[in-house]
Each structure stands twice: as C-alpha cells, then as structure tokens.
Coordinates of C-alpha atoms in Angstrom, one line a residue:
M9 CA 84.5 163.6 110.0
Q10 CA 87.5 162.1 108.6
V11 CA 89.7 159.4 109.9
L12 CA 93.1 159.1 108.8
A13 CA 94.9 155.9 110.1
I14 CA 98.9 156.4 110.1
D15 CA 100.6 153.1 109.9
V16 CA 103.9 152.8 112.3
P17 CA 105.0 149.1 110.9
E18 CA 108.1 149.6 113.0
L19 CA 105.9 149.4 116.1
G20 CA 103.4 147.1 114.8
N21 CA 100.8 149.9 115.6
R22 CA 98.7 152.4 114.0
C23 CA 98.0 156.1 115.3
H24 CA 94.9 158.0 114.1
L25 CA 94.0 161.2 113.2
A26 CA 90.3 162.3 113.4
H27 CA 89.1 166.0 111.8
D28 CA 86.3 168.0 111.0
G29 CA 88.0 169.7 108.2
R30 CA 89.7 172.2 110.5
T31 CA 90.5 170.7 113.8
A32 CA 92.0 167.4 114.5
L33 CA 92.2 164.8 117.5
V34 CA 95.3 162.8 117.3
V35 CA 95.1 159.1 119.3
D36 CA 98.3 157.2 120.2
P37 CA 100.9 159.0 118.5
P38 CA 104.6 157.4 118.6
R39 CA 107.5 159.5 119.5
D40 CA 108.5 160.4 116.0
L41 CA 105.9 162.9 115.0
H42 CA 106.7 163.5 111.6
A43 CA 104.1 161.6 109.9
V44 CA 101.4 162.5 112.3
E45 CA 102.2 166.4 111.4
R46 CA 102.8 165.6 107.8
A47 CA 99.2 164.1 107.7
A48 CA 97.6 167.0 109.4
E49 CA 99.3 169.5 107.1
E50 CA 98.4 167.2 104.2
A51 CA 94.6 167.5 105.4
G52 CA 95.1 171.3 106.0
V53 CA 94.2 171.0 109.8
V54 CA 95.5 172.1 113.2
I55 CA 95.9 169.5 116.1
G56 CA 93.5 170.6 118.4
A57 CA 93.8 167.7 121.1
V58 CA 96.0 164.8 121.7
A59 CA 95.0 161.6 123.3
D60 CA 96.6 158.2 124.7
T61 CA 94.3 155.5 125.2
H62 CA 96.7 154.2 127.8
I63 CA 100.2 154.4 129.2
H64 CA 101.9 152.4 126.5
N65 CA 104.0 149.5 127.3
D66 CA 105.5 148.7 123.5
Y67 CA 106.8 152.2 122.8
V68 CA 107.5 155.5 123.8
S69 CA 104.7 157.9 123.3
G70 CA 105.0 160.8 121.5
A71 CA 101.4 162.5 122.8
L72 CA 102.9 164.9 125.2
G73 CA 105.4 166.2 122.8
L74 CA 102.8 166.4 120.0
A75 CA 100.3 168.3 122.4
R76 CA 103.1 170.9 123.5
R77 CA 104.3 171.4 120.2
H78 CA 101.0 172.9 118.8
G79 CA 99.3 174.1 122.1
A80 CA 96.7 171.4 122.3
D81 CA 95.4 169.5 125.0
Y82 CA 96.7 166.1 126.2
L83 CA 93.9 163.7 127.1
L84 CA 94.7 161.0 129.5
C85 CA 92.8 159.0 132.3
A86 CA 92.9 161.3 135.3
D87 CA 93.7 157.9 137.3
E88 CA 97.1 157.6 136.0
R89 CA 100.2 158.6 137.8
V90 CA 102.3 160.7 135.7
D91 CA 105.0 163.2 136.3
F92 CA 103.4 166.3 134.0
E93 CA 100.5 168.1 133.6
R94 CA 97.8 166.9 131.2
V95 CA 93.8 167.0 130.9
G96 CA 92.7 164.4 133.2
V97 CA 89.6 162.6 131.4
R98 CA 87.2 160.1 133.1
N99 CA 84.5 157.6 132.0
G100 CA 81.4 159.4 130.5
D101 CA 83.4 162.9 130.0
L102 CA 82.5 164.7 126.9
V103 CA 85.3 166.7 125.2
T104 CA 84.9 169.1 122.3
V105 CA 87.7 169.3 119.6
G106 CA 86.7 171.6 116.9
S107 CA 83.0 170.6 116.1
L108 CA 83.9 166.8 117.2
E109 CA 82.4 165.4 120.4
V110 CA 84.7 163.0 122.0
Q111 CA 83.2 160.5 124.3
V112 CA 85.6 159.0 127.1
I113 CA 84.9 155.3 127.9
A114 CA 86.6 153.5 130.6
T115 CA 87.8 150.0 129.0
P116 CA 90.2 148.4 131.7
G117 CA 91.8 145.3 130.7
H118 CA 94.9 145.9 128.7
T119 CA 95.8 148.4 131.4
R120 CA 94.1 149.2 134.8
H121 CA 93.0 152.6 133.4
H122 CA 92.7 152.1 129.7
Q123 CA 90.1 154.1 127.8
A124 CA 88.5 154.4 124.4
F125 CA 87.3 157.3 122.6
A126 CA 84.3 157.4 120.9
V127 CA 84.3 160.5 118.2
C128 CA 81.2 161.9 116.4
E129 CA 79.8 165.2 114.7
P130 CA 76.6 166.4 116.5
A131 CA 75.1 167.0 113.0
G132 CA 74.9 163.3 112.5
G133 CA 76.8 160.2 111.1
H134 CA 78.4 157.2 112.8
A135 CA 80.8 157.4 115.4
A136 CA 84.6 156.3 115.0
L137 CA 86.0 154.4 118.1
F138 CA 89.4 154.7 119.0
S139 CA 90.0 151.4 121.0
G140 CA 93.6 151.4 121.5
G141 CA 94.3 147.9 123.2
S142 CA 90.8 147.1 124.3
L143 CA 88.8 145.6 121.3
L144 CA 90.9 144.9 118.3
H145 CA 90.3 143.5 114.8
G146 CA 89.6 139.7 115.8
T147 CA 91.2 139.7 119.2
V148 CA 91.9 142.1 121.9
G149 CA 95.0 143.3 123.8
R150 CA 96.9 141.3 125.9
T151 CA 96.5 141.8 129.9
D152 CA 99.9 140.2 131.2
L153 CA 101.9 143.6 130.5
V154 CA 101.3 145.2 133.8
D155 CA 101.7 142.8 136.7
D156 CA 101.8 139.2 136.3
R157 CA 99.3 139.0 139.6
L158 CA 96.6 140.9 137.8
T159 CA 96.6 139.0 134.7
H160 CA 93.5 137.1 135.2
D161 CA 91.7 139.8 136.6
L162 CA 92.4 142.2 133.9
A163 CA 91.6 139.5 131.5
R164 CA 87.9 139.5 133.0
A165 CA 87.9 143.3 132.6
Q166 CA 88.9 143.1 129.0
W167 CA 86.0 140.9 128.2
A168 CA 83.6 143.1 130.0
S169 CA 85.1 146.2 128.3
A170 CA 84.9 144.7 124.9
R171 CA 81.5 143.9 125.4
L172 CA 80.6 147.3 126.4
L173 CA 82.3 148.5 123.3
A174 CA 80.1 146.0 121.1
D175 CA 77.0 147.8 122.7
L176 CA 77.6 150.6 120.7
D177 CA 76.1 151.3 117.3
P178 CA 77.1 148.6 115.1
L179 CA 77.8 150.8 112.2
T180 CA 80.5 152.6 114.3
T181 CA 83.9 152.3 112.8
L182 CA 86.6 150.4 114.8
H183 CA 90.3 152.0 115.0
P184 CA 92.5 150.2 117.2
T185 CA 95.9 151.0 117.9
H186 CA 97.2 147.5 118.5
G187 CA 97.0 144.3 116.2
F188 CA 99.2 145.1 113.2
G189 CA 102.3 143.4 114.5
S190 CA 102.8 144.4 118.1
F191 CA 103.3 142.0 120.9
C192 CA 100.6 144.1 122.9
A193 CA 97.9 142.0 120.9
A194 CA 96.9 139.0 122.7
T195 CA 97.1 136.9 119.0
S196 CA 97.6 138.0 115.7
A197 CA 94.9 140.3 114.5
S198 CA 92.4 139.6 111.5
V199 CA 92.7 141.3 108.2
S200 CA 90.4 144.2 108.8
P201 CA 88.5 145.7 105.8
A202 CA 88.9 149.1 104.3
V203 CA 86.5 150.4 106.8
A204 CA 85.8 148.2 109.8
T205 CA 82.9 148.4 112.1
L206 CA 81.7 146.9 115.3
A207 CA 79.5 144.7 113.4
D208 CA 82.2 143.1 111.9
Q209 CA 83.4 141.9 115.3
L210 CA 80.1 140.8 116.7
S211 CA 79.8 137.2 115.4
T212 CA 83.6 136.6 114.9
N213 CA 85.9 138.1 117.8
P214 CA 86.3 135.4 120.3
V215 CA 85.8 138.1 123.4
L216 CA 82.1 138.6 122.0
I217 CA 81.2 134.9 121.4
T218 CA 83.0 133.2 124.3
P219 CA 81.8 132.8 128.0
R220 CA 83.8 135.1 130.1
E221 CA 85.8 132.5 132.1
R222 CA 86.7 130.2 129.1
F223 CA 87.7 133.2 127.4
V224 CA 90.0 134.4 130.3
T225 CA 91.5 130.8 130.3
E226 CA 92.2 130.5 126.5
L227 CA 93.3 134.1 126.6
V228 CA 96.0 133.6 128.9
A229 CA 96.9 130.3 128.0
G230 CA 97.8 131.6 124.3
F231 CA 100.0 134.5 125.5
G232 CA 103.6 134.6 123.9
P233 CA 106.8 136.2 125.1
V234 CA 107.2 139.8 126.1
P235 CA 110.1 141.6 124.7
D236 CA 112.6 142.9 127.5
Y237 CA 112.3 146.4 126.7
Y238 CA 108.7 146.4 127.2
Q239 CA 109.1 146.8 131.0
H240 CA 110.8 150.1 130.5
M241 CA 108.2 151.9 128.4
A242 CA 105.4 152.4 130.8
P243 CA 108.1 154.1 133.3
L244 CA 109.4 156.2 130.7
N245 CA 106.1 157.3 129.5
R246 CA 105.0 158.1 133.2
A247 CA 108.0 160.5 133.0
G248 CA 106.9 162.1 129.8
V249 CA 110.3 161.1 128.1
G250 CA 108.6 161.5 124.9
R251 CA 108.3 165.2 125.2
A252 CA 112.1 165.8 124.5
L253 CA 113.9 165.1 121.5
P254 CA 116.1 162.0 121.4
R255 CA 119.9 162.6 122.3
S256 CA 122.0 162.6 118.9
A257 CA 123.7 159.7 117.8
R258 CA 127.8 159.9 117.8
A259 CA 129.9 158.8 115.0
V260 CA 132.8 156.5 115.8
T261 CA 135.8 155.4 114.2
A262 CA 136.7 152.0 112.9
E263 CA 139.2 151.6 116.1
D264 CA 136.2 152.9 118.1
V265 CA 134.3 149.8 116.9
T266 CA 136.9 147.4 117.6
D267 CA 137.4 149.1 121.1
A268 CA 133.5 148.7 121.7
V269 CA 133.5 145.0 120.8
L270 CA 136.5 144.3 123.0
G271 CA 134.5 146.5 125.6
G272 CA 131.7 144.4 125.6
A273 CA 129.6 146.7 123.9
W274 CA 126.8 145.4 121.4
V275 CA 128.0 146.2 117.9
V276 CA 124.8 145.7 115.6
D277 CA 125.3 145.6 111.8
L278 CA 122.3 146.6 109.9
R279 CA 123.5 145.3 106.6
T280 CA 121.4 142.5 104.8
R281 CA 121.9 138.8 106.4
A282 CA 123.6 137.7 102.8
T283 CA 126.1 140.6 103.2
Y284 CA 126.9 140.0 106.6
A285 CA 127.3 136.3 106.2
E286 CA 129.9 137.0 103.5
G287 CA 131.9 139.5 105.8
H288 CA 131.5 141.4 109.1
V289 CA 133.3 142.6 112.1
A290 CA 134.2 139.8 114.5
G291 CA 132.1 140.5 117.7
S292 CA 129.2 141.9 116.3
V293 CA 125.8 141.0 115.7
N294 CA 123.4 140.9 112.6
V295 CA 119.8 142.6 112.9
E296 CA 119.3 143.4 109.5
Y297 CA 117.6 147.0 109.2
G298 CA 113.7 146.3 108.5
T299 CA 110.1 146.8 110.4
Q300 CA 111.4 144.3 113.1
F301 CA 114.8 146.1 113.8
A302 CA 114.2 148.0 116.8
T303 CA 112.1 145.1 118.3
Y304 CA 115.0 142.9 118.2
V305 CA 117.6 145.4 119.4
G306 CA 115.7 146.5 122.3
W307 CA 114.7 142.6 123.0
L308 CA 118.2 141.3 122.8
V309 CA 120.5 144.2 124.0
P310 CA 120.4 144.6 127.9
W311 CA 118.9 147.9 128.9
H312 CA 121.3 150.8 129.3
D313 CA 124.2 148.6 127.5
D314 CA 126.2 150.5 125.0
I315 CA 125.4 150.0 121.3
V316 CA 127.1 150.9 117.7
L317 CA 125.3 150.6 114.7
L318 CA 127.3 149.5 111.5
T319 CA 126.0 150.1 108.1
D320 CA 127.6 150.6 104.6
S321 CA 124.4 152.7 103.9
P322 CA 124.3 156.0 105.5
A323 CA 120.9 156.6 104.3
L324 CA 119.8 153.5 106.7
L325 CA 121.3 155.3 110.0
E326 CA 118.2 158.0 110.1
P327 CA 115.5 155.2 110.0
A328 CA 117.3 152.8 112.4
L329 CA 118.1 155.8 114.7
R330 CA 114.2 156.8 114.6
D331 CA 112.9 153.5 115.5
L332 CA 115.3 153.0 118.2
A333 CA 114.4 156.2 119.5
N334 CA 110.6 155.2 119.5
I335 CA 111.4 152.7 122.2
G336 CA 113.7 154.8 124.2
I337 CA 117.1 154.0 122.8
D338 CA 119.1 157.1 121.9
G339 CA 122.6 158.4 122.0
V340 CA 124.0 155.4 120.0
G341 CA 127.4 155.3 118.1
T342 CA 127.3 154.8 114.4
H343 CA 129.8 153.9 112.0
V344 CA 129.9 153.8 108.1
L345 CA 132.0 151.0 106.8
A346 CA 134.3 151.9 104.1
R347 CA 134.4 150.0 101.0
D348 CA 137.8 148.6 101.7
E349 CA 137.2 147.9 105.2
H350 CA 138.8 144.2 106.0
L351 CA 135.9 142.1 107.3
P352 CA 137.2 138.8 107.8
A353 CA 134.5 137.0 109.9
T354 CA 132.3 134.8 107.7
Y355 CA 129.9 132.0 108.0
R356 CA 127.9 129.7 105.5
R357 CA 124.4 130.3 104.3
T358 CA 122.0 127.6 102.3
D359 CA 118.6 127.1 101.7
W360 CA 116.3 124.1 102.6
D361 CA 117.8 122.3 99.3
G362 CA 121.4 122.7 100.4
F363 CA 119.8 121.6 104.0
R364 CA 118.4 118.5 102.2
A365 CA 121.5 117.6 100.2
A366 CA 124.2 118.0 102.6
D367 CA 126.6 115.3 103.6
P368 CA 124.7 113.0 105.9
T369 CA 128.0 111.8 107.8
I370 CA 128.8 115.3 109.4
I371 CA 127.7 116.0 112.7
R372 CA 124.9 118.5 112.3
V373 CA 123.0 120.2 115.2
V374 CA 119.6 121.9 113.7
V375 CA 118.7 124.9 115.6
D376 CA 114.9 126.2 115.4
V377 CA 114.7 130.0 116.8
R378 CA 110.9 130.0 116.2
Q379 CA 108.7 131.1 119.0
Q380 CA 107.0 128.2 120.9
D381 CA 103.5 128.3 119.0
E382 CA 105.5 128.1 115.6
W383 CA 107.3 125.2 117.0
L384 CA 104.4 123.1 118.3
E385 CA 102.6 123.8 114.9
G386 CA 105.3 121.6 113.1
H387 CA 109.2 121.2 113.5
L388 CA 112.0 118.9 112.2
P389 CA 112.3 115.7 114.3
S390 CA 115.7 116.3 114.8
A391 CA 115.8 119.8 115.9
I392 CA 116.5 121.7 119.3
H393 CA 113.9 124.4 120.1
V394 CA 115.7 127.7 121.2
A395 CA 113.7 130.9 120.4
V396 CA 115.7 133.7 119.3
Q397 CA 115.4 135.8 122.3
D398 CA 117.0 132.9 124.4
V399 CA 119.8 132.1 122.0
E400 CA 122.6 133.7 123.8
S401 CA 121.5 132.8 127.3
R402 CA 121.2 128.8 126.2
A403 CA 124.0 128.8 123.6
A404 CA 126.2 127.0 126.1
T405 CA 123.8 124.0 126.4
L406 CA 123.8 123.4 122.7
P407 CA 125.6 120.1 121.8
P408 CA 129.1 120.1 119.9
G409 CA 128.8 120.1 116.2
E410 CA 127.8 122.7 113.2
L411 CA 124.8 124.5 114.2
W412 CA 122.1 124.7 111.4
V413 CA 120.2 127.6 112.1
H414 CA 116.7 128.5 110.7
C415 CA 113.3 130.1 111.5
R416 CA 110.2 131.0 109.5
S417 CA 111.5 133.5 106.9
G418 CA 115.5 133.5 107.6
Y419 CA 115.2 137.0 109.5
R420 CA 115.4 135.7 113.1
A421 CA 117.6 133.0 112.0
G422 CA 120.3 135.5 110.6
I423 CA 120.1 137.2 114.2
A424 CA 120.6 134.0 115.9
A425 CA 123.3 132.6 113.8
S426 CA 125.3 135.9 114.4
L427 CA 125.0 135.5 118.1
L428 CA 126.2 132.0 117.9
H429 CA 128.9 132.7 115.8
R430 CA 130.1 135.6 118.0
L431 CA 130.3 133.0 120.8
G432 CA 132.9 131.0 119.0
R433 CA 130.4 128.3 117.1
S434 CA 130.4 127.1 113.8
V435 CA 127.2 128.1 112.3
V436 CA 125.2 127.3 109.0
H437 CA 122.3 130.0 108.5
V438 CA 119.4 128.2 106.7
D439 CA 117.9 131.4 105.2
D440 CA 114.9 130.2 103.4
T441 CA 111.0 130.1 104.2
W442 CA 109.5 127.5 106.3
D443 CA 106.8 126.8 103.6
R444 CA 109.8 125.5 101.2
V445 CA 110.2 122.3 104.1
G446 CA 106.7 121.4 103.0
E447 CA 107.3 121.7 99.4
L448 CA 110.4 119.5 99.4
A449 CA 108.7 117.0 101.5
I450 CA 111.3 117.3 104.4
P451 CA 109.7 115.3 107.3
T452 CA 108.5 117.1 110.3
T453 CA 106.7 116.3 113.2
Q454 CA 104.1 118.2 115.4
I455 CA 103.6 118.2 119.0
A456 CA 99.6 117.3 120.0
A457 CA 97.8 120.1 121.9

C-alpha cells in the first residue's frame, strides 16, 4: 500500500490517496479535482472509492463529483442527512477497495457523525489511519463549528475518539485532513515527520496526556474566531454542490468596475499590497493573491454579495477563481487592469524603521489587526486592537488621526489598510514582520494570562 498526500495549502488541508498499485481510495478531496486526478494518473491507478470523514465546515467537498466522474463509490456516514445517494457506512464496517481493506471507525467530536478510516492490506504491513478532523498532529479538530450548544459535549467526544484511535497499533501511520492552516484545527498543529505514526502522538498530543475535563476546558478556551463563510459550507455539502462545475466568471469593463463600486459591490484587487498602495481603484479592497486569499475574501465579503476581481496579471485569475470556488464562491466578475489605466487612490507604506523614525508630534493611531491570541502575547503599548475581520464594523469607533496599521507579516495589515482607506481614513500600512519590533527594541507590553 502507498499513501500519497495531496496538499491543499489554499484551504490549509490535505487530501489523501491510498492505493495498492491498481486501485485507489481518495479521502477528503477538495472541489477542485485536478491535483487528485493527476496524482492518480501519475500513480497509474484507477479511483475505486472516495470517502469523506465528515461533512466539511471549511470547504466544498469534491468527493461526490469525483466519485461520479470515475464511477466510484462515495463513502459517507450513514447517519448524515444529505440530498444525494451515497454508500452509507457505520462504525465497524469493512469496505474493500481493490486489495485494500477499509475499516470504518466512528470518531465523533469534530462533528457529530465524524468517522476515521483505517486502511491496510490483508497480506500484512502496518495500517494507515485517515483521521480527518479527529486526531491531528499535536492537536485535534475544533468542536465548536456545528452548534455552540454542542461544543463541550463534542469536546468530550473528541477526547474519547482520539484515545480510541490511539489504541490502534502504534506503528499505524497518521494522516489527518486538518492541521495545516485551516481554522478547523483547535490549535496550530505540530510539524509532522515525513512518516508520522500514532506512536509519535502518545506522549506529546494534549488530548492523549490530559484528563478529560481539564482537556475540554483548555480546548474550548483556546478556540479562536471562525471565518464567516464556514457557516455556509455544511449546507452546501449536504446539498452536494461539489458535484457540479462552478459557474463561470464574467469579464467586465472598467466602466463596469466603477458601477460596481458605486453599487456597493466588493471590488477585490489581487495585486501585491505594495503595488496596490501605489495606485488603485478608489473604493476597492486589496486581498493580495496567495494561499490565504480565499479565506479572507470569504471571511470579509458578506455571503451572496457581488464580487469583482481586479488584477494586472491575467495568469492570477485562474487560481484565484479556483480557490474561491473551493469555498463555494463562483460566477464573479473579473477585470484585467490596462497598463495605462488611471488608478488615482494611494496611501503610504513603511516598515518598523519608518515607524520608529516618524515625527513624534503627529497624531498617530496604531491599529493592530492580528488575532486575539497574538495580541495577548505582546503588542505596542499605544496600539488599539481590532482583528482584521472586525475592521470594517469597528472602523467608526477608531479615534481621529492617521491610522498606522500593522499585523505579523504585513499581509493582513494590507487588507485592513485598504478597508480603512475605502472608508475615507488616512492610513499608513506598516508592511513589516512583527519580529522586527524586537530587533529594533521597540517597546511592547503583554497582557498576563
């Protein structure tokens, strides 16, 4: 048996393909299937079955579409209520995929009907455990995404499920879906070795070394914010939206872009934050294209609001549209900026050297747009904390003066600066890393736990 990990950095997840040299099982595929199908083709295998460990809360599943494209079975918990046909599986079921045996293990916690799949060959060898959002590398999947009222009960179930999995052969290899940047992980996952096993978790993973009630208390207390679009993912997945191709984007003119701004649509500029600051369409917002692009567009733009994407590089549109489709956003407008297109709006950028050297007599309001846990670990004494996802709703509460906006790397601060500039504020984007604050001995303070 071979296991191929297919990284999906845009979602902070991994999909997995396990095969016996002829037939493959695919676990937790994203809506965009190109990488999965390419992996199967390069391995010279046919896709015999596709499985979802759970109804996903952070992306649109491609499992149903992949199964139908390849005439494969789609395995999903029989207790999940969905609007399509699938092969319903339950705890203890044994499913054959080629020469592979797939054991279904009920692992509630991340969701009510979460399952893990232990896969092996009858001829021998150690199993591979596809744990989805249950037992992760150094952490577990969070338990507050289904229903706030179930958070603590699911946390207790998560503790029991993780310990159930830990009772398997310690040399079983561990292959979670979450823990690589997705907000579905309770905390940042540990860096996993090339071949991670259950044995690696037994003495290090908090869920396996902490008494249940203390674990539940600490787990729930550590949950951070949830991107707004997450609430729409489970309904889309229950409806089987991923079986269909996304709606095509539509090209729009420069005049259409102006009309979109005036009409209240979200005009999102994909260009680098440096380029955007030098000149952009007034009323637009900058979300620089990268692995976090879809997360922040989905988080900031109200669901079903119209979106127009701007870029000066047509090559960026395809991956940007793909990433948005992976979270259920499609049919957006697109416009490629002409080289001579007039972009009158600008604002200043600087680094921490420039921050330190600024005229002390000016009225400067420092806005820290990192998340709460980052703020508590250390921040500038004069700073006002407004997490990036709250900038638009809290902008009116910020005091008068020039807003100097920063984060940990400059990326989120670029988004926040554009939001504030769109609202008519004078901004300076501090585009530098937080580590430089310490290097320059800029004073910080910390809030005691």
